Structures are given as structure tokens and as C-alpha cells.
XYZ file of C-alpha atoms in Angstrom:
285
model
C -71.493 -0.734 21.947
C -70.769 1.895 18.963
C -66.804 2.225 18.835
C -65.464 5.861 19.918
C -64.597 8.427 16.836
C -61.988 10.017 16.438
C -61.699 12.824 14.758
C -58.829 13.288 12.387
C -58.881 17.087 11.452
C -61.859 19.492 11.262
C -62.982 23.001 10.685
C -65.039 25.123 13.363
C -66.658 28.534 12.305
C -64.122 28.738 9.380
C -64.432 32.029 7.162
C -62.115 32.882 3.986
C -62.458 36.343 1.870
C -60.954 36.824 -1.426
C -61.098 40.889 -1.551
C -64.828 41.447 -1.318
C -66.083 37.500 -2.132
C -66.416 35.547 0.719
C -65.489 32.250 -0.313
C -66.306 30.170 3.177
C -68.587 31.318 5.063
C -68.827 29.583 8.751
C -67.650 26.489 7.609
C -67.569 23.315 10.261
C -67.622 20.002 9.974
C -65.038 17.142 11.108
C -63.402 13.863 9.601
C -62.653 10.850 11.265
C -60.305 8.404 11.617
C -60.779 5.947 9.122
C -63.207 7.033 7.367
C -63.921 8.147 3.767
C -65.817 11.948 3.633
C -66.991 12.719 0.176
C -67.376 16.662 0.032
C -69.604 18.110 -2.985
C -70.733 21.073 -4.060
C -71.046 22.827 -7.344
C -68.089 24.294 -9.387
C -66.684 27.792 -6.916
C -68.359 26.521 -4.246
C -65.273 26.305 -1.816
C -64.452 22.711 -2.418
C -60.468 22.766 -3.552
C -59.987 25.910 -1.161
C -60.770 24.114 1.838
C -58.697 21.480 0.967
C -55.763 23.957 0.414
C -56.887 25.348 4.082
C -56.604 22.144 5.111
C -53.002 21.327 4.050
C -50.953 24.767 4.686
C -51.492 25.840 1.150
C -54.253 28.658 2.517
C -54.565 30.736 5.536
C -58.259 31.621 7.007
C -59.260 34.864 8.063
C -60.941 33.104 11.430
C -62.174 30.100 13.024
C -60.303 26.758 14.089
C -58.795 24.490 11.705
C -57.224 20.957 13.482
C -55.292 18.186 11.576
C -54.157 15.306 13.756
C -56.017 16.892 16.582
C -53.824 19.885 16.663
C -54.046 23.400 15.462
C -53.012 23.699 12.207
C -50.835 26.221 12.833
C -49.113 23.939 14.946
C -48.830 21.242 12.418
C -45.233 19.749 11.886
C -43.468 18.800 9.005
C -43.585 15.311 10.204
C -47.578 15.675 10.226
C -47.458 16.531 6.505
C -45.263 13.259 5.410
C -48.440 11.526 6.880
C -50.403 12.799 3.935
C -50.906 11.705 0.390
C -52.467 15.028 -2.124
C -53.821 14.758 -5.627
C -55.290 18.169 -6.556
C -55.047 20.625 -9.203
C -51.783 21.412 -7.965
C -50.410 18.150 -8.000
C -47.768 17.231 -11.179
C -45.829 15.366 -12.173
C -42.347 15.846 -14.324
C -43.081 16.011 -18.009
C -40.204 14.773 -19.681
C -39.365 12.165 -17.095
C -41.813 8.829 -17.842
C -44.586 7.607 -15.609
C -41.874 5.210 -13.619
C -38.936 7.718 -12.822
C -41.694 9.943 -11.830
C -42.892 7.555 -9.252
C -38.955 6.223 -8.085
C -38.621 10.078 -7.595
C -41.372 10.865 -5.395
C -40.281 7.359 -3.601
C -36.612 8.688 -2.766
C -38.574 12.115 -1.856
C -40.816 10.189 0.525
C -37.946 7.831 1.908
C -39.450 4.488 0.700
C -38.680 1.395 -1.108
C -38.973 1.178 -5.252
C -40.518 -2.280 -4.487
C -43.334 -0.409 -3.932
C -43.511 0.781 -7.756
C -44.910 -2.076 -9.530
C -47.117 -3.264 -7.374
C -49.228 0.133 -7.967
C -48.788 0.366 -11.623
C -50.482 -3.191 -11.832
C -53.405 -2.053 -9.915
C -54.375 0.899 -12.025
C -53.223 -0.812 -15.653
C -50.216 1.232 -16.092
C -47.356 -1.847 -16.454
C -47.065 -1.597 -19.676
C -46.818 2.182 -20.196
C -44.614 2.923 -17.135
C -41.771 3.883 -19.821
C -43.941 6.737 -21.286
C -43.256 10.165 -21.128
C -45.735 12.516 -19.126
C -46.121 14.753 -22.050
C -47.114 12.048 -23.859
C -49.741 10.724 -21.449
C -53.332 10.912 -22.579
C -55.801 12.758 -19.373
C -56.620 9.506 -18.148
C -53.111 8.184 -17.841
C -51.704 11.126 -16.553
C -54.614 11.461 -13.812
C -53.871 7.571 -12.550
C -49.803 8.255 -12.633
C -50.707 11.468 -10.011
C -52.764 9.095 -7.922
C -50.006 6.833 -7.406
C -47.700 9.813 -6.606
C -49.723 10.136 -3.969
C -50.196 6.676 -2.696
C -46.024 5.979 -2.774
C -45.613 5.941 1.260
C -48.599 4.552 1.942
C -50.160 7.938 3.522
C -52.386 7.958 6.565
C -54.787 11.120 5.086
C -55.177 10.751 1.562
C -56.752 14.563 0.084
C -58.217 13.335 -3.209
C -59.499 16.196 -5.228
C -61.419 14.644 -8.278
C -59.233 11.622 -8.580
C -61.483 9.718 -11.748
C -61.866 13.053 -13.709
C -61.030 12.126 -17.514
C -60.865 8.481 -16.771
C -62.363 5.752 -18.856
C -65.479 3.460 -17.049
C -62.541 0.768 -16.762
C -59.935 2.769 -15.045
C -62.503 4.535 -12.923
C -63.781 0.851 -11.347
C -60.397 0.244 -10.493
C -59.200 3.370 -9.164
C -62.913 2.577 -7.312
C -61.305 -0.961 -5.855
C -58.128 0.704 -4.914
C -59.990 3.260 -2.633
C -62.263 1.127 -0.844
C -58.939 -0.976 -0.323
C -57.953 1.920 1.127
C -60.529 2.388 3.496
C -60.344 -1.318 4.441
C -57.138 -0.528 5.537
C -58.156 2.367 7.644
C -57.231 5.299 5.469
C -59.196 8.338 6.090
C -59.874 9.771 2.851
C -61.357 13.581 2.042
C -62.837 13.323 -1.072
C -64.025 15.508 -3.506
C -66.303 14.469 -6.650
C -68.691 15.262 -9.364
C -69.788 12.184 -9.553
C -72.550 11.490 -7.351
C -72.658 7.322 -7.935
C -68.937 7.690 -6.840
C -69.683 9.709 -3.702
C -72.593 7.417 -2.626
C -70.422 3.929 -3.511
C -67.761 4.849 -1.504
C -68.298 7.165 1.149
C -69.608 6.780 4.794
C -70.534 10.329 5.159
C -70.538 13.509 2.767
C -70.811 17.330 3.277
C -72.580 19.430 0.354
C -70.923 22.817 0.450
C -73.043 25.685 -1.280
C -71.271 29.282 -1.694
C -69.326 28.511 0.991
C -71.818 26.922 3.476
C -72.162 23.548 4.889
C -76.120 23.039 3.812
C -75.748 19.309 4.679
C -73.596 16.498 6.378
C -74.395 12.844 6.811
C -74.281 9.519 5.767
C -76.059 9.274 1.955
C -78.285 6.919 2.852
C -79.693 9.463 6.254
C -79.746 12.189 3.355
C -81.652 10.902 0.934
C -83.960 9.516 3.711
C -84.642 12.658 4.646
C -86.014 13.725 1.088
C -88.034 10.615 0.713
C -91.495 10.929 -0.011
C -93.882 8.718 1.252
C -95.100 7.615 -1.944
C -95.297 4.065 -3.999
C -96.444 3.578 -7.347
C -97.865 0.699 -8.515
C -98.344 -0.025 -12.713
C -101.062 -2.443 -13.856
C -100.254 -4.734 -16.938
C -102.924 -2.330 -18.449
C -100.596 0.160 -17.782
C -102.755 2.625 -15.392
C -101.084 3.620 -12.404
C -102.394 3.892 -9.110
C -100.399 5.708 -6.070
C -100.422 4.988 -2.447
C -98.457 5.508 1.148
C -95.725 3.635 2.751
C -97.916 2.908 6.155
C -100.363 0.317 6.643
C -103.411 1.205 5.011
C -100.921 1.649 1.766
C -99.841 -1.987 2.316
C -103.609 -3.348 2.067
C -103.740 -1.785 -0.943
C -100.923 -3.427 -2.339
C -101.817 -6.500 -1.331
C -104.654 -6.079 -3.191
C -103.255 -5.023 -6.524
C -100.591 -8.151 -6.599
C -104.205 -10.495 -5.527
C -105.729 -9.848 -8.705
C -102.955 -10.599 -10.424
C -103.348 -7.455 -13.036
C -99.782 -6.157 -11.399
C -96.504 -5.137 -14.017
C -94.351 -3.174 -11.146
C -94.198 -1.654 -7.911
C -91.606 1.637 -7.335
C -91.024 3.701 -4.076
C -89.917 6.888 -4.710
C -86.709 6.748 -3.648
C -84.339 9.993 -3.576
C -81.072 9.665 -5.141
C -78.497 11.667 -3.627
C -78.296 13.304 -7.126
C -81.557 14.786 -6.202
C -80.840 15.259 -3.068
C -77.856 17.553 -4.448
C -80.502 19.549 -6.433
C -82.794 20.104 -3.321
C -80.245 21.458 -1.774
C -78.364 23.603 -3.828
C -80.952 24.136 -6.703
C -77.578 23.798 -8.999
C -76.284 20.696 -10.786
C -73.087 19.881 -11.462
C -71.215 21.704 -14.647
């Protein structure tokens, strides 16, 4: 039997104007709990504003917004300690280093230092917890905020771009640390450019286009629904001939590999990438 959702928080019929631009435009979709929601979209498509809807730092013109299965205009204070933020209004305190930072935000949250170095091991920042902010390259500065928001071990965890400006190293971990994250049940919106990221660790995604939701499911349902029913196979004399995924398609593959004369066999697989593109006829900037 296929375990009950819940659902987390959500948005139903949302709209937002900026003076004459509207900026969401019937938005819906929900998140549940546990899971990890990758939403994309191209740059000023709506993506950080509905994440500032989403935690008090907006107000919509009209539709229903719920966190923790409540209005949000009914959200407590006590709902809001539940959450963990890194967005582009996230900081930290520049001349203070990387570890008074994060003893600070642990006294503001009401938890343990002990919970300091465990965190700076896991994204590499030991040895440069005595740094100064200002003095923090992009990539450092970007994994310091991460941990800010990771002190007390929050139930909702608003990521907004969390790898941006990190090296292929740091990015794998900060990688690890999420999908421990999810292991533990932490529901996680996340927002990305990165369309590898969004597939590795996501069980569903939203693409958000001026506004609109144009699409919301699991990756692997989305970029089965752009498939084509194509497969390519290329001779070691390096013609190509093209067939069907069905059965008269698999005769004549069976064929090709009996003669022997075969180099490689592709299906035309969608990557969510170009599912993106389909969609929104945009790529990322």
C-alpha cells in the first residue's frame, strides 16, 4: 500500500503584482513531508519571490498560502523556529569569523555549540573556521550560510541556490549533506540552476515560467513524457540506421547485433535539461 502524503505547505491560485508586472500568476502546487521539491525556472521567473511568500517576507494579492497545514497568516513564531533559510537575504556578520558566526546563530536558535564542529567537518571548513567573513572567498562564504541554516537542525529547510560559486568538490559534499538530509526526513524546497543537481536529488520539481506552474512531477515522469520513441543504432562502418521502441523495432535490433557489424545502440532519452527548454523555450543565464 502507497504511504499517505502529507502535505507540508502549499500554494492554491496564488497571484503577486509588482505595480503593473504580474510576477505569479495562479500559482499552485504543494510540498510534502519529507520530501525534497526542486523548483526551476529561468532568472525573474518568480522563483526567490515565492519563497519570500512562503516565509512571511511577502504578502500575495490572493489565493491560499499554508505552511504546516495552516494559513500562513496564521503561522506562529514557533512555526518559523522550525525552519532553516539560505537565500539572497541570508548573511552572515562580516567582521566576526566563520565560527562566532555560527556560535551566534546557535545562542539565537537556543542550541548546543557541540553542534559547531561537527558541520564545519562536513563541508571542509575546520580549518578556516577562524577566518573573517570579509575575507571569505564566494565559495566559503556560501557553505558558512548553509550551516547557519542547518544550526537547529530545522524541519523545512528553504534552500535558494545553495552550490552557487562552489567548487565541483564542495558542491558533492554539500550534495551528501542534503540527501542526508532527506534521509532524515527533511523536507527541502529547493531552488537551482543546475539541472544535474535538481534531477540527483529531488523526488519531484515544479518549472515556473513568468510566473506559471508549466510543469510538476517527478524528473524521471517529465522527461518520460518528452521521450521520443526513437533508437539509433551505429554500424562499425559508421552508418546509422533508426528504429522504434515496440516490437517490430526490437527485430530489427536483433538483427543488427546478429551480424555482428554493430559499434552502439542509443535511445533518445530526454534530459530534464531539455525538458527545461521544451518548456520554457529559455535556458538558464
Amino acid at each position: 500500500m502507497t504511504p499517505m502524503l502529507t502535505r507540508l505547505l502549499s500554494m492554491d491560485r496564488v497571484h503577486l503584482s509588482f505595480k503593473d508586472k504580474r510576477v505569479l500568476d495562479n500559482l499552485t502546487f504543494e510540498v510534502h513531508r519529507g520530501e525534497t521539491f526542486g523548483f526551476l525556472g529561468p532568472s525573474g521567473a518568480g522563483k526567490t519571490t515565492t519563497i519570500k511568500l512562503l516565509t512571511r517576507q511577502l504578502t500575495k494579492d490572493s489565493g491560499t498560502v499554508e505552511l504546516f497545514s495552516r494559513p500562513i497568516e496564521n503561522a506562529h513564531d514557533a512555526d518559523y523556529e522550525r525552519i532553516g533559510i539560505l537565500s539572497d537575504t541570508s548573511s552572515l556578520y562580516e567582521r566576526m569569523s566563520i565560527e562566532d558566526n555560527l556560535r551566534f546563530y546557535a545562542k539565537v536558535r537556543g542550541v548546543s555549540e557541540s553542534a559547531i564542529a561537527p558541520l564545519l567537518e562536513r563541508v571542509g571548513l575546520t580549518d578556516d573556521r577562524k577566518t573573517l567573513v570579509k575575507k571569505c572567498s564566494k565559495g566559503m562564504r556560501q557553505r558558512a550560510t548553509l550551516l547557519a541554516a542547518l544550526i537547529h537542525n530545522p524541519e523545512l529547510l528553504f534552500l535558494d541556490e545553495p552550490t552557487s560559486g562552489l567548487d565541483p568538490a564542495a558542491r558533492l559534499e554539500v550534495h551528501r549533506m542534503l540527501k542526508d538530509l532527506h534521509d532524515q526526513k527533511t523536507t527541502i524546497f529547493l531552488t537551482t540552476h543546475d539541472m544535474t543537481e535538481a534531477e540527483s536529488l529531488c523526488d519531484r520539481v515544479g518549472i515556473l515560467d513568468n510566473g506559471h506552474l508549466v510543469a510538476c512531477d517527478t524528473p524521471e515522469a517529465l522527461k518520460q513524457r518528452f521521450a521520443q520513441n526513437k533508437v539509433r543504432i551505429v554500424m562499425n562502418d559508421k552508418s546509422i540506421r533508426e528504429t522504434t521502441k515496440d516490437a517490430a523495432g526490437a527485430v530489427i535490433i536483433a538483427e543488427a547485433l546478429e551480424s555482428g557489424k554493430v559499434l552502439s545502440i542509443h535511445s533518445e532519452e530526454p534530459s530534464l535539461n531539455d525538458v527545461f527548454l521544451r518548456l520554457t523555450g529559455k535556458e538558464f543565464e
